[in-house]
Short mmCIF file of C-alpha atoms in Angstrom, two decimals:
data_model
loop_
_atom_site.label_atom_id
_atom_site.label_comp_id
_atom_site.label_asym_id
_atom_site.label_seq_id
_atom_site.Cartn_x
_atom_site.Cartn_y
_atom_site.Cartn_z
CA UNK A 1 0.08 -0.01 0.03
CA UNK A 2 1.53 3.73 -0.70
CA UNK A 3 0.03 6.40 0.87
CA UNK A 4 0.24 10.08 0.33
CA UNK A 5 0.32 12.69 2.99
CA UNK A 6 -0.21 16.38 3.10
CA UNK A 7 2.06 18.74 5.27
CA UNK A 8 -0.83 18.46 8.17
CA UNK A 9 -0.41 14.56 8.33
CA UNK A 10 -3.37 13.94 6.92
CA UNK A 11 -3.77 10.96 3.94
CA UNK A 12 -5.10 12.37 0.89
CA UNK A 13 -4.69 9.31 -1.10
CA UNK A 14 -3.95 5.52 -0.74
CA UNK A 15 -3.08 3.39 -3.51
CA UNK A 16 -3.36 -0.40 -2.64
CA UNK A 17 -1.58 -3.01 -4.38
CA UNK A 18 -4.68 -5.51 -5.25
CA UNK A 19 -8.35 -4.97 -6.14
CA UNK A 20 -10.32 -3.33 -3.78
CA UNK A 21 -14.33 -2.29 -3.32
CA UNK A 22 -13.56 0.91 -5.59
CA UNK A 23 -12.29 -1.32 -8.14
CA UNK A 24 -14.71 -3.87 -8.17
CA UNK A 25 -17.46 -1.04 -8.85
CA UNK A 26 -15.88 0.60 -11.33
CA UNK A 27 -15.31 -2.92 -13.24
CA UNK A 28 -19.21 -3.63 -12.77
CA UNK A 29 -19.79 -0.22 -14.24
CA UNK A 30 -17.50 0.04 -16.95
CA UNK A 31 -19.22 0.59 -20.62
CA UNK A 32 -17.88 -2.26 -22.85
CA UNK A 33 -17.71 0.28 -25.65
CA UNK A 34 -15.29 1.65 -23.28
CA UNK A 35 -12.97 -0.56 -22.03
CA UNK A 36 -10.42 0.02 -19.21
CA UNK A 37 -7.62 -2.09 -17.41
CA UNK A 38 -6.57 -1.13 -13.81
CA UNK A 39 -2.88 -1.07 -12.70
CA UNK A 40 -1.49 -1.90 -9.32
CA UNK A 41 1.88 -1.00 -7.64
CA UNK A 42 3.88 -3.73 -8.38
CA UNK A 43 5.07 -6.11 -5.50
CA UNK A 44 8.08 -7.83 -7.27
CA UNK A 45 11.32 -8.55 -5.36
CA UNK A 46 14.01 -5.72 -5.81
CA UNK A 47 13.22 -2.03 -6.91
CA UNK A 48 9.98 -1.24 -8.45
CA UNK A 49 8.98 1.96 -9.47
CA UNK A 50 5.32 3.97 -9.36
CA UNK A 51 4.05 7.35 -9.98
CA UNK A 52 1.44 9.57 -8.45
CA UNK A 53 -0.79 11.58 -10.77
CA UNK A 54 -0.41 14.27 -7.84
CA UNK A 55 -4.68 13.74 -7.33
CA UNK A 56 -6.61 13.00 -4.43
CA UNK A 57 -8.26 9.85 -3.06
CA UNK A 58 -11.26 9.37 -6.21
CA UNK A 59 -14.70 10.15 -6.35
CA UNK A 60 -16.89 7.38 -4.58
CA UNK A 61 -18.12 4.67 -6.68
CA UNK A 62 -21.75 3.48 -6.53
CA UNK A 63 -23.02 0.53 -8.54
CA UNK A 64 -25.02 1.48 -11.68
CA UNK A 65 -23.83 5.03 -12.01
CA UNK A 66 -20.98 5.79 -14.83
CA UNK A 67 -19.58 9.54 -14.35
CA UNK A 68 -18.61 10.19 -17.82
CA UNK A 69 -15.65 12.44 -16.51
CA UNK A 70 -14.68 9.23 -14.76
CA UNK A 71 -13.81 9.02 -10.96
CA UNK A 72 -10.10 10.48 -10.67
CA UNK A 73 -9.83 12.81 -7.52
CA UNK A 74 -9.10 16.88 -7.79
CA UNK A 75 -5.68 17.55 -7.95
CA UNK A 76 -3.56 18.61 -5.09
CA UNK A 77 -1.95 21.76 -4.49
CA UNK A 78 1.76 22.66 -4.68
CA UNK A 79 3.17 21.95 -1.15
CA UNK A 80 5.06 19.39 1.05
CA UNK A 81 3.90 16.08 0.71
CA UNK A 82 5.25 12.71 2.50
CA UNK A 83 4.92 9.00 0.69
CA UNK A 84 4.63 6.04 2.77
CA UNK A 85 4.84 2.81 1.78
CA UNK A 86 3.67 -0.30 3.95
CA UNK A 87 4.16 -4.06 2.42
CA UNK A 88 4.97 -7.25 4.90
CA UNK A 89 4.24 -5.26 7.92
CA UNK A 90 7.31 -3.07 7.48
CA UNK A 91 6.59 0.42 6.47
CA UNK A 92 9.07 3.40 5.20
CA UNK A 93 8.37 7.11 3.75
CA UNK A 94 9.73 10.08 2.23
CA UNK A 95 9.16 13.84 2.03
CA UNK A 96 8.69 15.42 -1.09
CA UNK A 97 7.52 18.49 -2.78
CA UNK A 98 4.95 19.46 -5.69
CA UNK A 99 6.41 22.87 -7.01
CA UNK A 100 3.91 25.44 -8.61
CA UNK A 101 3.68 25.70 -11.99
CA UNK A 102 5.99 28.43 -13.52
CA UNK A 103 3.47 29.32 -15.95
CA UNK A 104 1.00 30.10 -13.49
CA UNK A 105 -0.03 33.75 -12.36
CA UNK A 106 -2.29 32.66 -9.34
CA UNK A 107 -0.73 33.84 -6.21
CA UNK A 108 -0.21 31.03 -3.52
CA UNK A 109 -3.34 32.19 -1.68
CA UNK A 110 -5.44 31.48 -4.72
CA UNK A 111 -4.12 28.40 -5.46
CA UNK A 112 -5.16 27.35 -1.89
CA UNK A 113 -8.55 28.32 -2.22
CA UNK A 114 -8.40 26.78 -5.58
CA UNK A 115 -7.51 23.63 -3.93
CA UNK A 116 -9.58 23.91 -0.71
CA UNK A 117 -12.86 24.63 -3.88
CA UNK A 118 -11.80 21.30 -5.41
CA UNK A 119 -12.11 19.24 -2.32
CA UNK A 120 -15.50 20.76 -1.24
CA UNK A 121 -16.56 19.94 -4.51
CA UNK A 122 -15.46 16.42 -4.40
CA UNK A 123 -16.89 15.71 -0.79
CA UNK A 124 -20.45 17.17 -1.93
CA UNK A 125 -20.21 14.53 -5.13
CA UNK A 126 -19.48 12.02 -2.50
CA UNK A 127 -22.19 12.99 -0.57
CA UNK A 128 -24.54 12.66 -3.23
CA UNK A 129 -23.58 9.67 -4.21
CA UNK A 130 -23.55 7.88 -1.00
CA UNK A 131 -27.15 9.16 -0.24
CA UNK A 132 -28.16 7.71 -3.63
CA UNK A 133 -26.68 4.33 -2.88
CA UNK A 134 -28.42 4.59 0.77
CA UNK A 135 -31.44 5.33 -0.72
CA UNK A 136 -31.64 2.70 -3.18
CA UNK A 137 -30.98 0.21 -0.50
CA UNK A 138 -34.00 1.40 1.42
CA UNK A 139 -36.07 0.94 -1.53
CA UNK A 140 -34.99 -2.58 -1.84
CA UNK A 141 -35.90 -2.98 1.95
CA UNK A 142 -39.72 -1.42 1.69
CA UNK A 143 -40.19 -3.65 -1.38
CA UNK A 144 -39.03 -6.81 0.42
CA UNK A 145 -40.96 -5.28 3.25
CA UNK A 146 -44.62 -5.10 1.17
CA UNK A 147 -43.79 -7.99 -0.51
CA UNK A 148 -44.14 -9.89 2.75
CA UNK A 149 -46.46 -8.13 4.70
CA UNK A 150 -50.24 -8.10 2.95
CA UNK A 151 -51.09 -4.87 5.15
CA UNK A 152 -52.82 -1.77 3.44
CA UNK A 153 -51.40 0.88 5.55
CA UNK A 154 -47.62 -0.90 5.13
CA UNK A 155 -48.65 -0.74 1.05
CA UNK A 156 -49.82 2.47 1.28
CA UNK A 157 -46.65 3.68 3.08
CA UNK A 158 -44.47 2.00 1.21
CA UNK A 159 -45.53 3.32 -2.15
CA UNK A 160 -45.44 6.57 -0.91
CA UNK A 161 -41.89 6.33 0.24
CA UNK A 162 -40.83 4.36 -3.25
CA UNK A 163 -42.19 7.40 -5.21
CA UNK A 164 -40.43 9.69 -3.26
CA UNK A 165 -37.43 7.82 -3.81
CA UNK A 166 -37.56 7.46 -7.57
CA UNK A 167 -38.57 11.05 -8.19
CA UNK A 168 -35.46 11.93 -5.99
CA UNK A 169 -33.44 9.79 -8.01
CA UNK A 170 -34.43 11.26 -11.20
CA UNK A 171 -34.11 14.77 -9.93
CA UNK A 172 -30.00 13.70 -9.22
CA UNK A 173 -29.22 11.26 -12.26
CA UNK A 174 -30.30 10.68 -15.89
CA UNK A 175 -32.20 7.43 -15.89
CA UNK A 176 -32.84 7.44 -19.27
CA UNK A 177 -29.47 8.54 -21.07
CA UNK A 178 -27.86 5.29 -22.60
CA UNK A 179 -25.37 6.78 -25.16
CA UNK A 180 -22.15 8.08 -24.74
CA UNK A 181 -22.58 9.60 -28.85
CA UNK A 182 -25.91 11.71 -27.48
CA UNK A 183 -29.18 11.62 -26.76
CA UNK A 184 -30.15 8.75 -28.98
CA UNK A 185 -31.16 6.41 -26.46
CA UNK A 186 -32.34 9.23 -23.89
CA UNK A 187 -36.12 7.58 -23.92
CA UNK A 188 -34.78 3.86 -23.71
CA UNK A 189 -35.35 4.34 -20.10
CA UNK A 190 -32.43 1.79 -18.54
CA UNK A 191 -32.15 1.65 -15.02
CA UNK A 192 -30.04 4.08 -13.45
CA UNK A 193 -26.96 5.56 -15.68
CA UNK A 194 -25.26 8.62 -16.04
CA UNK A 195 -25.38 11.70 -13.37
CA UNK A 196 -27.43 14.51 -15.24
CA UNK A 197 -26.02 17.96 -15.83
CA UNK A 198 -26.09 18.56 -11.75
CA UNK A 199 -23.21 16.10 -11.35
CA UNK A 200 -21.32 17.02 -14.38
CA UNK A 201 -21.41 20.53 -13.70
CA UNK A 202 -19.82 19.52 -10.43
CA UNK A 203 -16.89 17.59 -11.88
CA UNK A 204 -16.30 20.24 -14.29
CA UNK A 205 -16.17 22.93 -11.18
CA UNK A 206 -13.70 20.52 -9.72
CA UNK A 207 -11.47 20.17 -12.84
#
């Protein structure tokens, strides 16, 4: 495992040497027309090399949601960082510095504000996705209760709850968008596809 820590000692990125739940989710959501392969830090005997793309941890992945812009986390600001590697119970670390792009005219204060804004946007997107996943699980539980009990009051409450969950999901996701090429499949109605313009604008603001 490779961890990147900021100057305050907080972990901003973790890179694992094997498949994680996040990876399995991304693979499960992968469009077959846009395949990708995940890579991991090598664990061969001897000297191994691995690079960090200077981005924070990825956006949270949940089942049946594809993000057109991908799951990559926001870029980190210039500053001092620490790389910590852990393997077989042993750990070692080294410090390094990300330097400011010499072509940038932004002040240090502007860059810090930019980085903080990116983190807030990423946090908002994570919260939305986690809430959506929780709502979907609640929907499954409600449907199971309704199927197991022949109770008119329960069914009335359950139907109202399901309607509310469906309406909220339609507000924050694009349930009918089915192609990357345009709106050709917009009315096909595939369950759960791409986040709509709200989340896409969040991702653009983050970048």
